[in-house]
Amino acid sequence: MAGAGQVQWSSRMAFMFAAVGSAVGLGNIWRFPYVAGENGGSAFILLYIGFVFMIGLPVLIAELSIGRRSGKSPIASLGAIAKESKVNKRWNLLGHLGTFGGGLGLLSFYSVIAGWVMSYIIQGASGAFVGIDAEGALAEMDTFTGSAGTMTFWHFLFTAITVIIVGKGIKGGLEKAVTYLMPMLFLILLLLLGYSLATGDMEKTTEFLFTPDFSKINGEVALQALGQAFFSLSVTVGTMLAYGAYLPKDISIHKSATLIATADTLVALLAGLAIFPLVFAYGLAPDSGPSLIFKTLPIAFGQMPGGSFIATMFFVLLTIAAITSSISLLEPTVAYFEEKFNMTRWRAALIGGGTAFIVGLMTVYSSNDAKEFLPLAFMGLETIGTKVANGGEIMLGITYATGDIMPAKLATMGNVIDFGVSSIVMPFGGFLLAIFVGWFVSRDSMRDEMGLPEGGVFEIWHVLIKFVCPIALAWVLVMGLM
Ligand code: PFF
């Protein structure tokens, strides 16, 4: 069988590039800076870092360990560890939830935004931003989101790239792609950072990003920080289980995972430091939220020396970051199809990617032709929509006056999908996974896989996954749905 079990990453470096590539994505460069900016700057950042290492990291370690233990697809590896631990094999349903509800669901709208980002490479390079003002930038954005055809084209293109890379296999596709793309990503990030530090307004940036405003921290903000931590680390959607399956036995999981989390956090911080100095230097508003990079940054690009080049580089950077993440979203499905139905990778990637593409059309149409279609209108709930707004306006470019509050009854199809994945599937999957690993999985199996002695690091990990993670995640779920 062409199962996942036989393939391995060629080196630790290849694995690190792939895993960091998965973690570093739109979440770091596009989402983190504005969410941090909106939610109290460094107070939020401190909270975020706490969540990354106390809650995200233990889950990441668990996923990589379970994946490597069986060397199979996420669904099968959860079944295998359940069997080994002599508990109900049906825990593998968590794998179904993550792989399809999480991974494919996320890919469906991730590739819509990534396609949009990719189209802005052309805008940047063609000089479309030169001298653009706020009105012009907004018009540019509206033209894009208003056209179902254009959005579909870019969504298709991005999905196709993802399918091709994944179809080519672990070594010939994923590994090769990340080996080229990740160094490029770091290089471009450093270049932009240098430019920004040299020409931008650092003083305002540090004030905005790094002056703690603890009065802004409340349940809602904490929730945002935790959600962002999970999303950014690529956990709970099968990805890290799948990547763990290709991990050679001699690689230390807890060390690699810590490095992944650290690199991911650093990139998010550096992205903020690359973006805001420019925003401030041109007197623009830093809190335009999700549309920061599509509406605000182009105005800055349009005025700065060499702006077209910088703009092009910026959107290339984002596209690279998105590709190395989207391939990891498709991998769990492909590994499963290969294993379960003995499919070729190509066919599996086409079916998985095709499904995500079709589901993604709902997100595409939500910002134009089907803007008026509000599937939850009958519910008339006021509060459930709060979180929808956070995710929803992000991809659709629709601005809601107060930013955060959008009643469920006003949610478009795209909002509903985003809400379902980010606010239900991910925290719920994470909660169940933590319960499973902490309370049902054999402690010795995990310890053996992690290659650690009793006590010390292992004990800390076990306490976090057994107690801290479930409690924090249950809280997220309850608060998030209230
Ligand atoms: N971590 C990615 C980002 O920050 O953009 C998003 C992501 C990729 C989430 C892969 C989950 C995943 F499995």
XYZ file of C-alpha atoms in Angstrom, residues 9-477:
469
model
C 11.672 13.559 5.727
C 15.229 13.466 4.373
C 16.683 15.407 7.265
C 15.795 17.316 10.387
C 16.256 20.480 8.379
C 13.692 19.358 5.801
C 11.219 18.587 8.549
C 11.851 21.902 10.276
C 11.338 23.833 7.064
C 8.104 21.972 6.431
C 6.757 22.369 9.944
C 7.812 25.996 10.348
C 6.473 26.572 6.840
C 3.133 25.218 7.930
C 3.072 27.307 11.071
C 4.244 30.520 9.448
C 1.481 31.710 7.188
C -1.162 34.326 6.640
C -1.801 33.980 10.355
C 1.589 35.479 11.201
C 2.061 38.159 8.603
C -1.440 39.309 7.938
C -3.508 38.437 10.968
C -1.199 38.659 13.968
C -0.069 42.267 13.508
C -3.540 43.725 13.313
C -5.047 41.507 16.005
C -2.220 42.463 18.352
C -2.612 46.095 17.393
C -6.320 46.070 18.059
C -6.124 44.215 21.333
C -3.751 46.106 23.542
C -0.345 45.745 21.895
C 2.210 44.106 24.095
C -0.313 43.048 26.724
C -1.892 40.913 24.042
C 1.485 39.757 22.814
C 2.515 38.571 26.276
C -0.709 36.665 26.657
C -0.285 35.213 23.208
C 3.226 34.003 23.938
C 1.973 32.417 27.158
C -0.722 30.534 25.265
C 1.672 29.426 22.529
C 4.027 27.786 24.986
C 1.608 26.590 27.662
C -1.233 25.331 25.487
C -0.274 25.246 21.829
C 3.141 23.672 22.316
C 1.963 20.693 24.424
C -0.664 19.912 21.780
C 1.946 20.239 19.045
C 4.221 17.806 20.876
C 1.342 15.371 21.329
C 0.402 15.498 17.666
C 3.933 14.970 16.385
C 4.442 12.063 18.811
C 1.210 10.291 17.934
C 1.868 10.780 14.245
C 5.368 9.384 14.429
C 4.357 6.446 16.621
C 2.238 4.865 13.911
C 3.648 6.541 10.819
C 0.174 6.569 9.329
C -2.395 9.155 8.308
C -3.796 11.333 11.110
C -6.992 9.317 11.276
C -5.182 5.977 11.424
C -2.546 7.190 13.837
C -5.171 8.280 16.355
C -6.811 4.860 15.962
C -3.464 3.144 16.415
C -2.510 4.975 19.591
C -6.011 4.319 20.964
C -5.548 0.623 20.260
C -2.111 0.588 21.814
C -3.561 2.298 24.875
C -6.435 -0.223 24.952
C -9.163 2.369 24.671
C -11.969 2.745 22.159
C -10.593 2.998 18.642
C -13.375 5.403 17.782
C -11.196 8.186 19.115
C -10.018 8.245 15.540
C -13.178 10.234 14.758
C -11.147 13.145 16.050
C -8.917 12.566 13.065
C -11.889 12.772 10.723
C -12.986 15.987 12.345
C -9.527 17.513 12.045
C -8.713 16.250 8.571
C -11.943 17.143 6.839
C -13.717 19.659 9.058
C -10.498 21.399 10.030
C -7.913 20.885 7.311
C -10.070 20.931 4.211
C -12.482 23.440 5.717
C -9.649 25.795 6.506
C -8.032 25.255 3.120
C -11.290 26.259 1.440
C -11.097 29.826 2.671
C -7.357 30.059 3.229
C -6.890 29.694 -0.510
C -9.425 32.412 -1.229
C -7.434 34.941 0.789
C -4.144 33.569 -0.526
C -5.421 33.951 -4.072
C -6.288 37.550 -3.283
C -2.783 38.092 -1.904
C -1.295 36.542 -5.017
C -3.274 38.842 -7.275
C -1.746 41.783 -5.421
C 1.714 40.699 -6.543
C 0.635 41.698 -10.028
C -0.887 44.926 -8.740
C 2.320 45.804 -6.957
C 4.583 44.924 -9.848
C 2.472 46.766 -12.406
C 2.709 49.975 -10.446
C -1.017 50.061 -9.697
C -0.349 51.400 -6.214
C 1.818 54.330 -7.266
C 0.359 57.503 -5.807
C -2.812 55.717 -4.736
C -4.943 57.391 -2.065
C -7.368 55.887 0.439
C -10.249 56.058 -1.980
C -8.216 54.474 -4.731
C -7.028 51.665 -2.491
C -10.543 50.958 -1.358
C -11.778 50.965 -4.951
C -8.986 48.549 -5.853
C -10.075 46.225 -3.090
C -13.751 46.490 -3.913
C -13.057 45.738 -7.532
C -11.380 42.542 -6.500
C -13.833 41.330 -3.872
C -16.777 42.478 -5.947
C -15.944 40.225 -8.856
C -16.803 36.575 -8.346
C -15.008 35.691 -11.566
C -11.718 37.319 -10.611
C -11.782 35.898 -7.107
C -12.591 32.437 -8.405
C -9.720 32.627 -10.866
C -7.149 33.407 -8.166
C -8.688 30.966 -5.717
C -8.415 28.313 -8.414
C -4.830 29.184 -9.241
C -3.736 29.035 -5.650
C -5.533 25.751 -5.015
C -3.981 24.310 -8.170
C -0.470 25.191 -6.969
C -1.242 23.499 -3.664
C -2.549 20.372 -5.406
C 0.467 20.136 -7.690
C 2.979 20.364 -4.854
C 1.130 17.881 -2.691
C 0.512 15.582 -5.659
C 4.248 15.343 -6.258
C 4.743 13.683 -2.918
C 6.583 14.289 0.302
C 10.085 14.340 -1.112
C 9.458 15.505 -4.654
C 6.745 17.984 -3.714
C 6.457 19.258 -0.165
C 10.067 18.916 0.824
C 11.408 20.400 -2.362
C 8.983 23.313 -2.199
C 9.821 24.233 1.373
C 13.543 23.865 0.783
C 13.366 26.621 -1.810
C 10.576 28.681 -0.349
C 11.509 28.929 3.314
C 14.940 30.526 2.819
C 13.300 32.917 0.364
C 10.660 33.732 2.928
C 13.227 34.582 5.590
C 15.289 36.593 3.158
C 12.363 38.709 1.976
C 11.181 39.204 5.534
C 14.611 40.489 6.548
C 14.775 42.727 3.514
C 11.413 44.286 4.304
C 12.295 44.568 7.938
C 15.509 46.379 7.088
C 13.694 48.761 4.786
C 11.033 49.392 7.361
C 13.467 49.986 10.189
C 15.512 52.342 8.032
C 12.674 54.408 6.644
C 9.670 53.868 8.884
C 8.429 55.350 12.100
C 9.847 53.108 14.800
C 8.853 55.258 17.686
C 5.148 55.062 17.011
C 5.490 51.387 16.175
C 7.056 50.432 19.467
C 4.490 52.510 21.258
C 1.651 50.839 19.394
C 2.948 47.304 19.429
C 4.988 47.103 22.563
C 3.479 49.440 25.103
C 1.324 47.242 27.262
C -2.217 48.340 27.788
C -3.447 45.840 30.324
C -6.810 47.515 30.560
C -7.569 46.054 27.173
C -7.200 42.481 28.359
C -10.502 40.777 29.008
C -12.090 37.412 28.267
C -12.720 38.304 24.689
C -9.135 39.352 24.076
C -7.754 36.276 25.810
C -9.944 34.204 23.566
C -8.547 35.898 20.521
C -5.028 35.257 21.743
C -5.664 31.566 22.293
C -7.434 31.140 18.975
C -4.563 32.883 17.245
C -2.037 30.645 19.013
C -3.749 27.459 17.813
C -4.222 28.734 14.307
C -0.663 29.915 14.078
C 0.854 26.649 15.303
C -1.197 24.617 12.820
C -2.519 22.276 15.490
C -5.847 20.418 15.775
C -6.445 20.002 12.062
C -4.381 16.880 11.409
C -1.427 18.685 9.887
C 1.107 18.050 12.614
C -0.064 14.452 13.023
C 0.615 13.978 9.329
C 3.986 15.715 9.407
C 4.917 13.697 12.497
C 4.276 10.501 10.584
C 7.186 11.280 8.276
C 9.537 12.113 11.125
C 12.598 9.877 11.575
C 12.823 8.249 14.986
C 16.061 9.877 16.020
C 14.732 13.409 15.990
C 13.811 14.909 19.336
C 10.168 15.905 19.239
C 10.035 18.241 22.192
C 13.087 20.149 21.033
C 11.872 20.439 17.459
C 8.412 21.508 18.583
C 9.843 24.198 20.847
C 11.902 25.486 17.972
C 8.865 25.513 15.677
C 6.832 27.487 18.218
C 9.676 29.925 18.781
C 10.298 30.508 15.085
C 6.605 30.953 14.470
C 6.302 33.556 17.216
C 9.401 35.395 16.056
C 8.104 35.672 12.514
C 4.827 37.083 13.785
C 6.671 39.730 15.789
C 9.013 40.576 12.938
C 6.057 40.888 10.584
C 4.580 43.477 12.914
C 7.901 45.305 12.939
C 8.031 45.258 9.157
C 4.509 46.507 8.609
C 3.700 49.159 11.192
C 6.683 51.491 10.757
C 5.535 51.985 7.179
C 1.929 52.468 8.156
C 2.925 55.133 10.659
C 5.503 56.822 8.487
C 2.761 57.694 6.019
C 0.318 58.799 8.654
C -2.069 55.911 8.139
C -4.394 54.291 10.643
C -2.961 51.105 12.135
C -6.292 49.700 13.214
C -8.015 49.059 9.939
C -8.125 45.396 10.920
C -8.271 42.636 8.348
C -7.977 44.978 5.431
C -4.725 46.441 6.752
C -2.651 44.792 4.053
C -5.125 45.248 1.225
C -6.292 48.761 1.906
C -3.812 50.541 4.138
C -0.431 49.198 3.096
C -0.940 49.898 -0.627
C -1.274 53.594 0.212
C 2.081 53.469 1.963
C 3.607 51.488 -0.906
C 2.255 54.061 -3.293
C 4.190 56.863 -1.640
C 7.494 55.358 -0.658
C 10.602 55.293 -2.794
C 10.852 51.970 -4.587
C 7.317 51.271 -3.414
C 6.339 49.021 -6.308
C 9.291 46.765 -5.629
C 8.615 46.667 -1.903
C 4.934 45.964 -2.534
C 5.755 43.142 -4.905
C 8.173 41.628 -2.404
C 5.644 41.935 0.377
C 2.938 40.079 -1.497
C 5.441 37.473 -2.720
C 6.381 36.941 0.912
C 2.765 36.435 1.900
C 2.139 34.105 -1.001
C 5.121 31.948 -0.090
C 4.010 31.830 3.519
C 0.521 30.829 2.398
C 1.715 28.074 0.059
C 3.884 26.371 2.659
C 0.826 26.378 4.932
C -1.804 25.317 2.418
C 0.150 22.225 1.378
C 0.134 21.152 5.000
C -3.632 21.602 5.138
C -4.138 19.234 2.232
C -1.630 16.587 3.351
C -3.814 14.891 6.022
C -6.576 14.242 3.487
C -4.133 12.948 0.903
C -2.389 10.650 3.384
C -5.765 9.259 4.406
C -7.045 8.695 0.883
C -3.802 6.990 -0.109
C -3.955 4.706 2.845
C -7.649 3.968 2.959
C -8.514 3.711 -0.724
C -5.091 2.888 -2.077
C -5.295 5.971 -4.274
C -2.378 7.588 -6.015
C -1.238 10.835 -4.444
C -2.231 12.720 -7.541
C -5.767 11.499 -7.452
C -6.024 12.064 -3.698
C -4.664 15.601 -4.015
C -7.058 16.355 -6.860
C -10.085 15.120 -4.967
C -9.093 16.845 -1.721
C -8.064 20.083 -3.412
C -11.113 19.982 -5.680
C -13.402 19.658 -2.698
C -11.737 22.550 -0.903
C -11.993 24.594 -4.090
C -15.726 23.983 -4.418
C -16.421 24.681 -0.753
C -14.262 27.804 -1.082
C -16.629 29.143 -3.716
C -19.068 29.844 -0.910
C -16.503 32.206 0.558
C -15.867 33.756 -2.844
C -19.537 34.416 -3.489
C -20.101 35.732 0.009
C -18.373 38.951 -0.869
C -20.208 39.597 -4.115
C -23.053 37.801 -5.851
C -24.314 36.024 -2.733
C -23.556 38.818 -0.309
C -27.204 39.035 0.589
C -27.548 35.352 1.321
C -27.461 34.989 5.085
C -27.901 31.338 5.985
C -28.278 31.946 9.701
C -30.823 34.731 9.381
C -33.532 32.507 10.833
C -31.610 32.197 14.103
C -31.758 35.831 14.888
C -29.112 35.341 17.557
C -27.239 38.419 18.516
C -24.258 37.117 20.365
C -23.023 34.017 18.605
C -22.040 36.307 15.819
C -19.369 38.093 17.788
C -16.701 35.625 16.764
C -18.036 35.397 13.256
C -17.213 39.008 12.846
C -13.643 38.474 13.859
C -13.128 35.876 11.230
C -15.704 36.922 8.734
C -14.772 40.393 7.807
C -11.230 39.228 7.521
C -11.700 37.412 4.315
C -14.561 39.263 2.830
C -13.364 42.770 3.212
C -16.776 43.740 4.451
C -16.495 46.344 7.118
C -18.817 46.207 10.055
C -19.069 49.503 11.787
C -18.173 48.410 15.273
C -15.719 45.822 14.164
C -16.443 43.051 16.549
C -20.145 42.623 16.753
C -21.881 41.019 13.879
C -25.074 39.164 14.716
C -25.237 35.595 13.472
C -28.251 36.525 11.437
C -26.039 38.770 9.341
C -23.412 36.129 8.673
C -22.728 35.162 5.096
C -21.842 31.628 4.005
C -18.174 32.527 4.215
C -18.588 33.786 7.769
C -20.354 30.593 8.761
C -17.598 28.372 7.368
C -14.892 30.471 8.987
C -16.761 30.517 12.270
C -17.357 26.780 12.140
C -13.704 25.980 11.580
C -11.946 28.604 13.701
C -14.341 28.824 16.605
C -15.814 25.327 16.763
C -13.739 22.659 15.014
C -10.332 23.920 16.151
C -11.013 24.548 19.851
C -13.345 21.555 20.111
C -10.842 19.286 18.364
C -8.067 20.636 20.578
C -10.122 20.085 23.710
C -10.957 16.482 22.816
C -7.393 15.787 21.768
C -6.046 17.058 25.076
C -8.569 14.940 26.992
C -7.695 11.919 24.889
C -3.942 12.293 25.246
C -3.974 13.391 28.866
C -6.493 10.911 30.242
C -6.761 7.948 27.864
C -3.547 7.477 25.932
C -0.890 5.329 27.546
C 1.510 7.600 29.362
C 4.366 5.188 28.739
C 3.745 5.089 25.005
C 3.946 8.855 24.821
C 7.027 8.976 26.966
C 8.670 6.282 24.902
C 7.908 8.136 21.675
C 9.204 11.392 23.065
C 12.316 9.569 24.247
C 12.219 11.186 27.669
C 12.752 9.847 31.180
C 10.045 10.178 33.830
C 9.905 13.529 35.564
C 11.338 16.797 34.271
C 10.256 17.911 30.836
C 7.949 14.947 30.389
C 6.127 15.619 33.622
C 5.630 19.272 32.757
C 4.255 18.312 29.357
C 1.925 15.769 30.901
C 0.502 18.160 33.455
C -0.058 20.771 30.753
C -1.819 18.382 28.393
C -3.831 16.690 31.118
C -5.041 19.667 33.087
C -4.093 23.033 31.697
C -5.012 22.453 28.047
C -8.486 20.939 28.604
C -9.460 23.628 31.082
C -8.238 26.467 28.905
C -9.865 24.997 25.834
C -13.169 24.301 27.526
C -13.150 27.912 28.585
C -12.479 29.056 25.042
C -15.340 26.985 23.754
